[in-house]
Tab-separated table of C-alpha atoms and ligand atoms in Angstrom:
chain	number	residue	atom	x	y	z
U	1	MET	CA	52.844	-28.834	-37.687
U	2	THR	CA	56.029	-27.498	-37.659
U	3	LEU	CA	58.058	-28.493	-34.570
U	4	PHE	CA	60.506	-26.689	-32.899
U	5	PHE	CA	64.016	-26.488	-34.509
U	6	GLN	CA	62.195	-28.445	-37.350
U	7	SER	CA	65.070	-30.000	-39.404
U	8	ASN	CA	66.186	-30.975	-35.580
U	9	PRO	CA	63.753	-31.173	-33.233
U	10	LEU	CA	64.839	-32.084	-29.983
U	11	LYS	CA	63.431	-35.444	-28.536
U	12	ILE	CA	61.878	-33.406	-24.309
U	13	VAL	CA	61.720	-36.111	-21.736
U	14	GLN	CA	61.698	-34.388	-18.307
U	15	GLY	CA	60.779	-30.927	-17.017
U	16	ILE	CA	61.432	-29.782	-13.742
U	17	GLY	CA	60.844	-26.255	-13.172
U	18	GLN	CA	61.911	-23.743	-15.350
U	19	TYR	CA	64.033	-26.570	-16.973
U	20	LEU	CA	63.722	-29.142	-19.898
U	21	TYR	CA	65.999	-32.637	-20.756
U	22	ASP	CA	66.570	-34.190	-23.922
U	23	GLU	CA	66.938	-37.613	-24.231
U	24	LEU	CA	70.909	-37.483	-23.798
U	25	GLY	CA	69.994	-35.583	-20.186
U	26	ASN	CA	71.122	-31.573	-21.524
U	27	ARG	CA	69.168	-29.560	-20.177
U	28	TYR	CA	67.850	-26.684	-21.175
U	29	LEU	CA	66.244	-22.860	-20.112
U	30	ASP	CA	63.095	-22.644	-21.133
U	31	CYS	CA	62.213	-19.336	-22.425
U	32	ILE	CA	59.273	-19.810	-24.216
U	33	ASN	CA	57.290	-21.740	-22.660
U	34	ASN	CA	53.115	-20.538	-21.467
U	35	VAL	CA	51.657	-23.332	-20.532
U	36	SER	CA	53.460	-24.595	-17.397
U	37	HIS	CA	52.979	-21.824	-15.853
U	38	VAL	CA	54.035	-22.682	-12.323
U	39	GLY	CA	57.194	-24.990	-13.298
U	40	HIS	CA	57.587	-28.209	-15.333
U	41	GLY	CA	56.110	-31.436	-13.133
U	42	ASN	CA	55.268	-28.370	-10.394
U	43	PRO	CA	54.072	-31.717	-7.878
U	44	ARG	CA	51.594	-29.044	-6.602
U	45	VAL	CA	49.313	-30.441	-9.328
U	46	ALA	CA	51.219	-33.366	-10.141
U	47	GLU	CA	49.843	-34.733	-6.538
U	48	ALA	CA	46.438	-32.745	-6.768
U	49	VAL	CA	45.818	-34.631	-10.302
U	50	GLN	CA	46.921	-38.090	-10.013
U	51	LYS	CA	44.197	-37.419	-6.275
U	52	GLN	CA	42.314	-36.401	-8.175
U	53	LEU	CA	41.813	-39.182	-10.957
U	54	HIS	CA	42.649	-42.173	-7.873
U	55	LEU	CA	39.176	-40.938	-6.297
U	56	LEU	CA	37.011	-39.883	-9.339
U	57	ASN	CA	36.574	-38.008	-12.294
U	58	THR	CA	33.617	-37.389	-14.958
U	59	ASN	CA	31.439	-35.351	-16.720
U	60	SER	CA	29.653	-31.851	-15.291
U	61	ARG	CA	26.149	-33.455	-14.729
U	62	PHE	CA	26.480	-33.737	-10.663
U	63	LEU	CA	28.409	-31.801	-8.564
U	64	HIS	CA	31.522	-31.251	-7.580
U	65	GLU	CA	33.230	-29.255	-5.077
U	66	ASN	CA	35.999	-28.596	-6.981
U	67	LEU	CA	34.160	-26.692	-10.234
U	68	SER	CA	32.616	-24.548	-7.450
U	69	ASN	CA	35.704	-23.436	-5.332
U	70	TYR	CA	37.187	-22.550	-9.052
U	71	ALA	CA	34.468	-21.336	-10.503
U	72	GLN	CA	34.642	-18.864	-6.842
U	73	ARG	CA	38.321	-17.845	-6.683
U	74	LEU	CA	39.017	-17.060	-10.808
U	75	THR	CA	35.542	-14.453	-10.786
U	76	GLY	CA	37.491	-12.858	-7.745
U	77	LEU	CA	39.874	-11.936	-9.551
U	78	PHE	CA	38.100	-10.037	-11.887
U	79	PRO	CA	36.764	-6.978	-11.497
U	80	GLU	CA	33.402	-6.920	-10.037
U	81	HIS	CA	31.151	-6.669	-13.763
U	82	LEU	CA	32.807	-9.856	-15.122
U	83	SER	CA	30.888	-12.843	-12.351
U	84	VAL	CA	29.948	-16.093	-14.790
U	85	CYS	CA	32.516	-18.145	-15.801
U	86	TYR	CA	32.636	-20.977	-18.451
U	87	LEU	CA	34.548	-24.031	-18.137
U	88	VAL	CA	35.484	-24.900	-21.514
U	89	ASN	CA	39.053	-27.747	-22.364
U	90	SER	CA	40.847	-24.905	-24.861
U	91	GLY	CA	41.884	-21.433	-25.447
U	92	SER	CA	39.934	-21.959	-29.376
U	93	GLU	CA	37.082	-24.150	-27.498
U	94	ALA	CA	36.816	-20.690	-25.307
U	95	ASN	CA	37.021	-17.724	-28.088
U	96	ASP	CA	34.835	-19.692	-30.658
U	97	LEU	CA	32.473	-19.784	-27.109
U	98	ALA	CA	32.894	-16.840	-26.477
U	99	ILE	CA	31.852	-15.759	-30.418
U	100	ARG	CA	28.397	-17.360	-29.327
U	101	LEU	CA	28.215	-15.214	-26.520
U	102	ALA	CA	28.846	-12.127	-28.412
U	103	ARG	CA	26.439	-13.384	-30.970
U	104	ALA	CA	23.357	-14.343	-28.716
U	105	HIS	CA	23.600	-11.578	-27.093
U	106	THR	CA	24.394	-8.455	-29.766
U	107	GLY	CA	21.955	-10.486	-32.212
U	108	ARG	CA	24.473	-9.728	-34.802
U	109	LYS	CA	27.281	-11.949	-36.624
U	110	ASP	CA	30.069	-9.972	-37.636
U	111	ILE	CA	33.080	-10.014	-35.446
U	112	PHE	CA	37.230	-8.191	-35.623
U	113	SER	CA	40.489	-9.319	-34.339
U	114	VAL	CA	43.202	-7.265	-35.467
U	115	ASP	CA	45.789	-7.720	-38.272
U	116	GLY	CA	48.587	-10.257	-37.677
U	117	ALA	CA	46.313	-12.588	-34.129
U	118	TYR	CA	45.747	-15.558	-33.478
U	119	HIS	CA	42.018	-16.962	-31.726
U	120	GLY	CA	42.769	-20.235	-32.089
U	121	ASN	CA	41.686	-23.444	-33.813
U	122	LEU	CA	38.053	-24.330	-35.432
U	123	THR	CA	36.803	-23.118	-37.530
U	124	THR	CA	34.978	-19.561	-36.263
U	125	THR	CA	37.957	-19.119	-34.833
U	126	MET	CA	40.465	-19.822	-37.879
U	127	ALA	CA	38.670	-16.938	-39.189
U	128	ILE	CA	39.262	-14.974	-37.133
U	129	SER	CA	42.726	-15.651	-37.139
U	130	PRO	CA	44.555	-13.406	-39.838
U	131	TYR	CA	48.018	-14.867	-38.687
U	132	LYS	CA	47.213	-17.666	-39.655
U	133	THR	CA	44.768	-17.525	-43.399
U	134	HIS	CA	47.524	-14.696	-44.273
U	135	LYS	CA	50.216	-17.860	-45.429
U	136	LEU	CA	46.604	-19.622	-46.881
U	137	ALA	CA	46.869	-18.225	-50.729
U	138	SER	CA	44.031	-19.718	-51.567
U	139	TYR	CA	42.034	-18.223	-48.479
U	140	LYS	CA	38.659	-16.767	-49.434
U	141	GLN	CA	37.971	-14.746	-45.531
U	142	SER	CA	34.674	-15.618	-43.996
U	143	LYS	CA	31.879	-12.538	-45.505
U	144	TRP	CA	31.675	-11.735	-41.110
U	145	ALA	CA	34.941	-11.587	-40.916
U	146	HIS	CA	36.880	-8.510	-40.520
U	147	VAL	CA	40.701	-7.320	-39.553
U	148	ALA	CA	41.841	-4.283	-37.624
U	149	PRO	CA	45.087	-2.906	-37.888
U	150	LEU	CA	47.892	-4.454	-35.514
U	151	PRO	CA	48.152	-1.201	-33.137
U	152	CYS	CA	52.181	-0.658	-32.810
U	153	ALA	CA	53.154	1.431	-31.681
U	154	TYR	CA	56.991	0.806	-32.849
U	155	ARG	CA	56.040	0.204	-36.988
U	156	GLY	CA	52.563	0.018	-38.847
U	157	LYS	CA	50.959	2.929	-39.596
U	158	PHE	CA	51.697	5.158	-36.205
U	159	GLN	CA	54.706	5.042	-34.691
U	160	ARG	CA	55.740	6.661	-32.452
U	161	ASP	CA	58.695	7.850	-33.356
U	162	ASN	CA	56.643	10.006	-35.111
U	163	PHE	CA	54.510	11.403	-31.432
U	164	ALA	CA	58.082	11.906	-29.738
U	165	GLY	CA	58.061	8.717	-27.717
U	166	ASP	CA	53.771	10.140	-27.052
U	167	GLU	CA	51.989	6.260	-26.930
U	168	ALA	CA	48.685	7.573	-25.854
U	169	THR	CA	48.539	8.695	-29.650
U	170	VAL	CA	49.454	6.460	-30.749
U	171	GLY	CA	47.195	4.810	-29.738
U	172	ARG	CA	44.378	7.006	-29.612
U	173	LEU	CA	45.080	7.101	-32.996
U	174	TYR	CA	45.105	3.062	-33.805
U	175	ALA	CA	41.415	3.687	-32.191
U	176	SER	CA	40.503	6.133	-34.416
U	177	LEU	CA	42.038	3.934	-37.677
U	178	THR	CA	40.135	1.254	-35.600
U	179	GLU	CA	36.945	3.139	-36.024
U	180	GLN	CA	37.234	3.882	-39.512
U	181	VAL	CA	37.324	0.879	-40.550
U	182	ILE	CA	34.191	-0.761	-38.427
U	183	GLU	CA	32.286	2.511	-40.096
U	184	GLU	CA	33.607	0.555	-43.403
U	185	VAL	CA	31.900	-2.590	-42.661
U	186	ARG	CA	28.760	-0.614	-41.369
U	187	ASP	CA	28.577	1.206	-44.255
U	188	LYS	CA	27.708	-1.832	-45.810
U	189	GLY	CA	24.812	-3.191	-44.354
U	190	ARG	CA	27.393	-5.167	-41.845
U	191	GLU	CA	26.630	-5.177	-37.928
U	192	VAL	CA	29.601	-6.049	-35.466
U	193	ALA	CA	28.972	-8.470	-32.615
U	194	ALA	CA	32.572	-8.201	-30.972
U	195	PHE	CA	34.969	-6.985	-31.058
U	196	PHE	CA	38.226	-9.502	-30.815
U	197	VAL	CA	41.671	-8.688	-29.251
U	198	GLU	CA	44.696	-9.592	-27.352
U	199	SER	CA	45.698	-7.281	-24.555
U	200	MET	CA	48.483	-8.565	-25.669
U	201	ILE	CA	49.468	-8.922	-28.783
U	202	SER	CA	51.238	-12.842	-29.416
U	203	CYS	CA	51.472	-13.866	-32.474
U	204	GLY	CA	51.410	-11.116	-34.328
U	205	GLY	CA	55.271	-9.920	-33.143
U	206	GLN	CA	55.113	-9.838	-28.949
U	207	THR	CA	53.450	-6.717	-28.602
U	208	PRO	CA	50.941	-4.620	-25.621
U	209	LEU	CA	48.702	-2.643	-26.948
U	210	PRO	CA	49.716	1.191	-26.495
U	211	LYS	CA	48.037	3.323	-24.118
U	212	ASP	CA	44.084	4.605	-24.439
U	213	TYR	CA	43.693	1.879	-27.337
U	214	LEU	CA	41.576	-0.140	-24.848
U	215	ARG	CA	39.988	2.925	-23.645
U	216	GLN	CA	39.043	4.717	-26.825
U	217	LEU	CA	37.831	2.126	-29.287
U	218	GLN	CA	35.403	0.489	-25.548
U	219	LYS	CA	33.853	3.888	-25.844
U	220	TYR	CA	33.170	3.976	-29.445
U	221	LEU	CA	31.973	-0.168	-29.526
U	222	GLN	CA	30.219	0.564	-26.388
U	223	SER	CA	28.646	3.398	-28.960
U	224	ILE	CA	27.626	1.292	-31.361
U	225	GLY	CA	26.122	-2.034	-29.049
U	226	SER	CA	29.214	-3.832	-29.497
U	227	LEU	CA	31.578	-5.631	-27.273
U	228	LEU	CA	34.615	-5.855	-26.183
U	229	VAL	CA	36.288	-9.394	-25.808
U	230	CYS	CA	39.986	-9.786	-24.749
U	231	ASP	CA	41.950	-13.026	-25.257
U	232	GLU	CA	43.642	-13.690	-22.569
U	233	VAL	CA	44.684	-16.941	-23.375
U	234	GLN	CA	48.691	-16.335	-23.095
U	235	THR	CA	48.054	-12.573	-21.145
U	236	GLY	CA	46.668	-14.264	-18.098
U	237	PHE	CA	47.287	-15.323	-14.857
U	238	GLY	CA	49.892	-12.243	-14.210
U	239	ARG	CA	52.310	-12.838	-17.195
U	240	SER	CA	51.840	-8.826	-17.112
U	241	GLY	CA	54.128	-9.171	-13.864
U	242	LYS	CA	52.078	-5.461	-12.834
U	243	ARG	CA	48.212	-6.868	-13.006
U	244	MET	CA	46.289	-10.443	-13.620
U	245	TRP	CA	44.752	-9.544	-16.648
U	246	ALA	CA	47.347	-7.493	-18.790
U	247	PHE	CA	43.779	-5.844	-19.576
U	248	GLN	CA	44.134	-4.093	-16.904
U	249	LEU	CA	48.112	-2.587	-17.972
U	250	ASP	CA	45.772	0.158	-19.303
U	251	GLY	CA	44.131	1.168	-16.112
U	252	ASP	CA	40.682	-0.396	-14.467
U	253	ASP	CA	38.567	1.718	-15.931
U	254	ILE	CA	39.181	-0.801	-19.058
U	255	LYS	CA	36.288	-3.130	-18.377
U	256	PRO	CA	35.910	-5.664	-21.587
U	257	ASP	CA	32.635	-6.961	-21.770
U	258	ILE	CA	34.277	-10.695	-22.510
U	259	VAL	CA	37.058	-12.125	-20.972
U	260	THR	CA	39.320	-15.219	-22.524
U	261	ILE	CA	42.270	-17.796	-21.035
U	262	GLY	CA	43.065	-20.699	-21.035
U	263	LYS	CA	47.048	-21.837	-21.853
U	264	PRO	CA	48.512	-21.653	-17.546
U	265	MET	CA	44.982	-21.907	-16.443
U	266	GLY	CA	46.242	-26.009	-15.938
U	267	ASN	CA	49.975	-25.147	-16.528
U	268	GLY	CA	49.681	-28.177	-19.186
U	269	PHE	CA	46.124	-29.601	-17.556
U	270	PRO	CA	43.190	-28.741	-19.749
U	271	ILE	CA	41.326	-26.203	-18.933
U	272	SER	CA	40.264	-23.246	-19.949
U	273	ALA	CA	36.944	-20.492	-19.805
U	274	VAL	CA	34.901	-17.472	-20.278
U	275	VAL	CA	34.245	-14.994	-18.098
U	276	THR	CA	31.988	-13.457	-18.707
U	277	THR	CA	28.621	-10.141	-18.283
U	278	ARG	CA	26.000	-12.161	-16.075
U	279	GLU	CA	23.680	-10.151	-18.833
U	280	ILE	CA	25.466	-11.511	-21.328
U	281	ALA	CA	25.373	-15.090	-20.015
U	282	GLN	CA	21.525	-14.716	-19.723
U	283	SER	CA	21.607	-13.428	-23.483
U	284	PHE	CA	22.929	-16.742	-24.076
U	285	GLY	CA	20.285	-19.467	-21.716
U	286	ASN	CA	17.654	-17.781	-23.760
U	287	ILE	CA	17.944	-18.866	-26.292
U	288	ASN	CA	19.758	-21.736	-26.640
U	289	THR	CA	18.249	-24.856	-24.163
U	290	GLU	CA	21.579	-25.234	-22.709
U	291	TYR	CA	26.075	-24.484	-22.502
U	292	PHE	CA	26.857	-28.290	-22.433
U	293	ASN	CA	31.044	-29.477	-22.799
U	294	THR	CA	31.834	-33.000	-21.413
U	295	PHE	CA	34.854	-32.402	-19.681
U	296	GLY	CA	34.508	-28.774	-19.427
U	297	GLY	CA	35.480	-28.424	-15.770
U	298	ASN	CA	35.624	-32.051	-14.386
U	299	PRO	CA	37.612	-32.519	-11.141
U	300	ALA	CA	40.699	-32.933	-11.975
U	301	SER	CA	41.349	-31.112	-14.597
U	302	CYS	CA	40.083	-27.737	-11.739
U	303	ALA	CA	42.147	-30.003	-9.539
U	304	ALA	CA	44.651	-28.715	-11.148
U	305	ALA	CA	43.395	-25.222	-11.995
U	306	LEU	CA	43.093	-24.598	-8.096
U	307	ALA	CA	46.551	-26.024	-7.303
U	308	VAL	CA	47.465	-23.552	-10.514
U	309	LEU	CA	46.602	-20.685	-8.644
U	310	ASP	CA	48.540	-22.028	-4.561
U	311	GLU	CA	51.080	-21.942	-6.890
U	312	LEU	CA	50.782	-18.450	-7.686
U	313	GLU	CA	49.571	-17.454	-5.054
U	314	GLN	CA	51.724	-19.566	-2.089
U	315	ASN	CA	55.323	-18.264	-4.206
U	316	GLN	CA	54.444	-14.947	-5.463
U	317	LEU	CA	55.187	-15.506	-8.430
U	318	GLN	CA	53.412	-12.190	-10.916
U	319	LYS	CA	56.135	-10.180	-8.467
U	320	GLN	CA	58.909	-12.570	-9.463
U	321	ALA	CA	57.527	-11.917	-12.838
U	322	ASP	CA	57.408	-8.127	-12.386
U	323	GLU	CA	61.057	-7.700	-10.732
U	324	VAL	CA	62.978	-9.639	-13.131
U	325	GLY	CA	60.920	-9.036	-16.548
U	326	GLU	CA	61.530	-5.046	-15.647
U	327	TYR	CA	65.026	-6.463	-14.704
U	328	ILE	CA	65.588	-8.140	-17.662
U	329	LEU	CA	63.663	-4.949	-19.781
U	330	GLU	CA	66.285	-2.527	-18.804
U	331	LYS	CA	69.465	-3.651	-19.844
U	332	LEU	CA	67.341	-5.264	-23.133
U	333	LYS	CA	67.078	-1.039	-23.276
U	334	GLN	CA	70.954	-0.385	-23.461
U	335	LEU	CA	71.455	-2.989	-24.951
U	336	LYS	CA	69.388	-1.769	-27.881
U	337	SER	CA	71.192	1.903	-27.172
U	338	ASN	CA	74.259	-0.373	-28.170
U	339	SER	CA	72.661	-2.385	-30.971
U	340	THR	CA	72.224	-1.915	-35.250
U	341	VAL	CA	69.855	-4.747	-35.744
U	342	ILE	CA	67.842	-4.465	-31.898
U	343	GLY	CA	64.547	-2.485	-33.444
U	344	ASP	CA	62.632	-2.676	-30.418
U	345	VAL	CA	62.301	-4.344	-27.508
U	346	ARG	CA	58.237	-4.511	-26.020
U	347	GLY	CA	56.734	-6.121	-24.051
U	348	TYR	CA	55.886	-5.807	-20.063
U	349	GLY	CA	56.962	-8.733	-16.782
U	350	TYR	CA	57.784	-12.421	-18.579
U	351	PHE	CA	56.099	-11.058	-22.017
U	352	ILE	CA	59.261	-9.253	-24.152
U	353	GLY	CA	59.413	-9.337	-27.694
U	354	ILE	CA	63.540	-8.313	-29.062
U	355	ASP	CA	62.263	-7.719	-32.740
U	356	LEU	CA	65.838	-7.899	-34.604
U	357	VAL	CA	65.495	-5.540	-38.866
U	358	ARG	CA	68.551	-5.552	-40.627
U	359	ASN	CA	68.204	-0.954	-40.082
U	360	LEU	CA	67.170	0.808	-38.125
U	361	GLU	CA	66.284	3.686	-39.755
U	362	SER	CA	63.803	0.728	-42.290
U	363	LYS	CA	62.613	-1.227	-39.834
U	364	VAL	CA	63.110	-3.954	-41.834
U	365	GLU	CA	62.434	-6.655	-40.334
U	366	ALA	CA	65.348	-9.022	-39.789
U	367	PRO	CA	64.095	-13.268	-39.442
U	368	GLU	CA	67.004	-14.911	-40.820
U	369	PHE	CA	69.114	-12.444	-37.953
U	370	ALA	CA	65.831	-14.041	-35.103
U	371	GLN	CA	66.739	-17.780	-36.672
U	372	PHE	CA	70.296	-17.249	-36.508
U	373	ALA	CA	69.752	-16.129	-32.945
U	374	VAL	CA	67.404	-19.158	-31.501
U	375	GLU	CA	70.441	-21.425	-32.969
U	376	ARG	CA	72.982	-20.141	-30.544
U	377	PHE	CA	70.506	-19.848	-27.672
U	378	ARG	CA	69.508	-23.797	-28.463
U	379	GLN	CA	73.926	-24.044	-28.291
U	380	GLU	CA	74.103	-22.706	-25.149
U	381	LYS	CA	70.939	-24.603	-24.125
U	382	ILE	CA	68.476	-21.254	-24.189
U	383	LEU	CA	65.240	-22.243	-25.574
U	384	MET	CA	63.633	-19.405	-27.142
U	385	SER	CA	61.956	-18.963	-30.440
U	386	ALA	CA	60.957	-16.316	-33.267
U	387	GLU	CA	57.078	-14.345	-34.060
U	388	GLY	CA	56.173	-12.390	-35.413
U	389	LYS	CA	54.511	-11.424	-39.220
U	390	TYR	CA	58.179	-11.793	-40.505
U	391	GLY	CA	59.319	-13.655	-37.595
U	392	ASN	CA	62.511	-12.221	-36.532
U	393	VAL	CA	61.072	-10.969	-33.188
U	394	LEU	CA	62.616	-12.742	-30.261
U	395	LYS	CA	59.784	-14.676	-28.813
U	396	PHE	CA	60.510	-14.247	-24.603
U	397	LYS	CA	58.002	-16.333	-22.018
U	398	PRO	CA	58.882	-18.364	-20.334
U	399	PRO	CA	57.516	-20.025	-16.713
U	400	MET	CA	56.672	-18.499	-14.028
U	401	VAL	CA	59.403	-20.164	-12.053
U	402	PHE	CA	62.383	-18.425	-14.151
U	403	ASN	CA	64.275	-16.380	-11.862
U	404	MET	CA	67.193	-13.491	-11.382
U	405	ASP	CA	70.058	-15.670	-12.000
U	406	ASP	CA	68.634	-17.327	-15.906
U	407	ALA	CA	68.066	-13.991	-16.807
U	408	ARG	CA	71.568	-13.006	-16.256
U	409	LEU	CA	71.956	-16.164	-17.883
U	410	PHE	CA	69.800	-15.094	-20.334
U	411	LEU	CA	71.380	-11.819	-20.643
U	412	ASN	CA	74.855	-13.530	-20.850
U	413	VAL	CA	74.372	-15.988	-23.582
U	414	LEU	CA	72.554	-12.987	-26.198
U	415	THR	CA	74.935	-9.803	-25.290
U	416	LYS	CA	77.508	-12.499	-26.943
U	417	ILE	CA	74.302	-13.530	-30.123
U	418	LEU	CA	74.703	-9.635	-30.245
U	419	ASP	CA	77.594	-9.272	-30.874
U	420	ASP	CA	78.111	-11.800	-33.444
U	421	LEU	CA	75.374	-10.758	-35.431
U	422	GLU	CA	76.670	-6.765	-35.061
U	423	LYS	CA	81.060	-7.577	-36.342
U	424	GLN	CA	79.656	-9.853	-38.968
U	425	PRO	CA	76.194	-10.007	-39.776
U	426	LEU	CA	75.913	-11.767	-42.825
U	427	LYS	CA	79.023	-14.528	-42.786
U	428	CYS	CA	75.927	-15.001	-39.161
U	429	THR	CA	73.007	-15.576	-41.366
U	430	LEU	CA	75.259	-17.469	-43.942
U	431	ASN	CA	76.813	-19.866	-41.852
U	432	GLN	CA	73.840	-20.590	-39.697
U	433	GLY	CA	73.731	-24.379	-41.055
U	434	SER	CA	71.012	-26.190	-42.543
U	435	ASP	CA	68.444	-25.461	-40.540
U	436	SER	CA	67.559	-22.192	-40.905
U	437	SER	CA	67.825	-22.489	-44.822
U	438	ARG	CA	66.181	-26.267	-44.500
U	439	ARG	CA	63.463	-23.370	-42.823
U	440	SER	CA	62.397	-21.516	-45.003
U	441	ILE	CA	62.080	-24.541	-47.462
U	442	ASP	CA	59.686	-25.701	-45.057
U	443	SER	CA	57.791	-23.182	-44.285
U	444	VAL	CA	56.930	-22.849	-48.149
U	445	HIS	CA	56.312	-26.271	-48.361
U	446	SER	CA	53.623	-26.032	-45.674
U	447	SER	CA	51.911	-22.948	-47.021
U	448	SER	CA	51.867	-24.584	-49.528
U	449	SER	CA	50.430	-27.945	-48.725
U	450	SER	CA	48.321	-26.993	-46.000
U	451	ALA	CA	46.370	-24.436	-49.155
U	452	SER	CA	45.898	-27.570	-50.611
U	453	SER	CA	44.786	-29.356	-47.860
U	454	SER	CA	42.028	-26.713	-47.025
U	455	SER	CA	40.729	-25.144	-49.621
U	456	TRP	CA	38.307	-27.367	-49.646
U	457	LEU	CA	36.835	-25.105	-46.468
U	458	ASP	CA	38.211	-22.277	-48.406
U	459	SER	CA	37.436	-22.352	-51.870
U	460	SER	CA	33.694	-19.950	-53.244
U	461	MET	CA	31.472	-22.029	-50.084
U	462	GLU	CA	32.387	-20.160	-46.975
U	463	MET	CA	30.270	-21.738	-45.210
U	464	ASP	CA	27.392	-20.304	-42.429
U	465	LEU	CA	29.073	-20.649	-38.279
C	501	PMP	N1	44.030	-17.142	-28.240
C	501	PMP	C1	45.768	-17.281	-28.715
C	501	PMP	C2	45.742	-16.228	-27.787
C	501	PMP	C3	46.746	-17.632	-28.641
C	501	PMP	O1	47.793	-18.452	-28.330
C	501	PMP	C4	46.456	-20.065	-29.352
C	501	PMP	C5	47.184	-21.022	-28.620
C	501	PMP	N2	48.638	-20.527	-29.786
C	501	PMP	C6	44.349	-19.759	-28.501
C	501	PMP	C7	43.566	-19.271	-28.979
C	501	PMP	C8	44.199	-20.815	-29.498
C	501	PMP	O2	44.461	-22.234	-27.549
C	501	PMP	P1	44.623	-23.829	-27.729
C	501	PMP	O3	45.553	-23.963	-29.117
C	501	PMP	O4	44.204	-24.152	-26.291
C	501	PMP	O5	42.806	-24.329	-28.614
């Protein structure tokens, strides 16, 4: 496992709201923690869990009003057709169950995901997570798992620059390309149970889906009897500011068959969910004896999740993410217009990516600039990290309690860092200290060691999952 600031990790001992405190009492502004959605140490969540733990916490083979209340409130936040939910314990479990549901409903086995995607740490979900598997030299792709192109409107096969900024054209072209790739697989006699996609792509580089991409793909998937699964593990619960679920960003006619959620759901207390249609749940019920999950939907996790919804609603945190996020995006776009290192600024609300490049024309990724920026942010007591296939995208995903003052501080510091990078890019990246150089060694080291340690799994014995 890689830590943040691997060669000089932080020991964090307390969190309050959008701030984290290390063992020496230093306070850091947290711009990366999308789990502590309603704030670190949130009193309402802590009290709800504590009260429930004192009273009762057991498996879900009893009736409990926390579970039924939560299931009702949660499904009430989704479009009408998504009326059934399964409560589980992690994003990985949710995606694994989504695979099982899709297979049960379609009677097919194959799954598509998008290049750069991460869907979880289980054997099944790793197989559909190119973000991880592409780093393993010896990895042998499971026969049932296929990869579609990352629909990035900035770099990639279809770039908005080449279509006068028209993202809808880009989205439709990527959807058509994806259809082609799926057809190639079908031509070989394989049928596709489901297409998995994050509603905004996270690990792959903080990339929102271009307009019309999901719309066109949804029609195609329906025509071939395959399901659309939207992974909202990172993007759900209002993070986009605009909508509760990021798949809704392109319009209410986008109707995934299955949605998976997790991370922020219990503000750090483990709980996640799969939300789907009654028909799909019925198909699953017909061919499985039962789905039982010891900890899924336990009273304490549901108490945490209910408190998260209360906090979101009462403090209007989605609205805050929208307003402050818009402000940040606007300022970032201004910074970009004068910058030779910001290639792209993208996102919504509190899900923003700043794509750093060595050259605006060639769009060559600059992971060393991103690493320099992350280190400099840390010196200024702001926690940021870098994402994307090449680690060159600064990711901004703070707790939803992040406010306008925080935004101003973040932007001031970023402006200074960009200034340094603009003036002396080489000096910055050469002088950034041992962390980045060690990081590259670390990453080579960890990828080679993980390759060998997991080669038993990746070798010729493709498992029948
Ligand atoms: N899906 C996405 C999009 C994720 O980002 C993650 C975790 N980073 C997962 C699934 C897996 O969630 P978990 O770590 O809770 O199993």
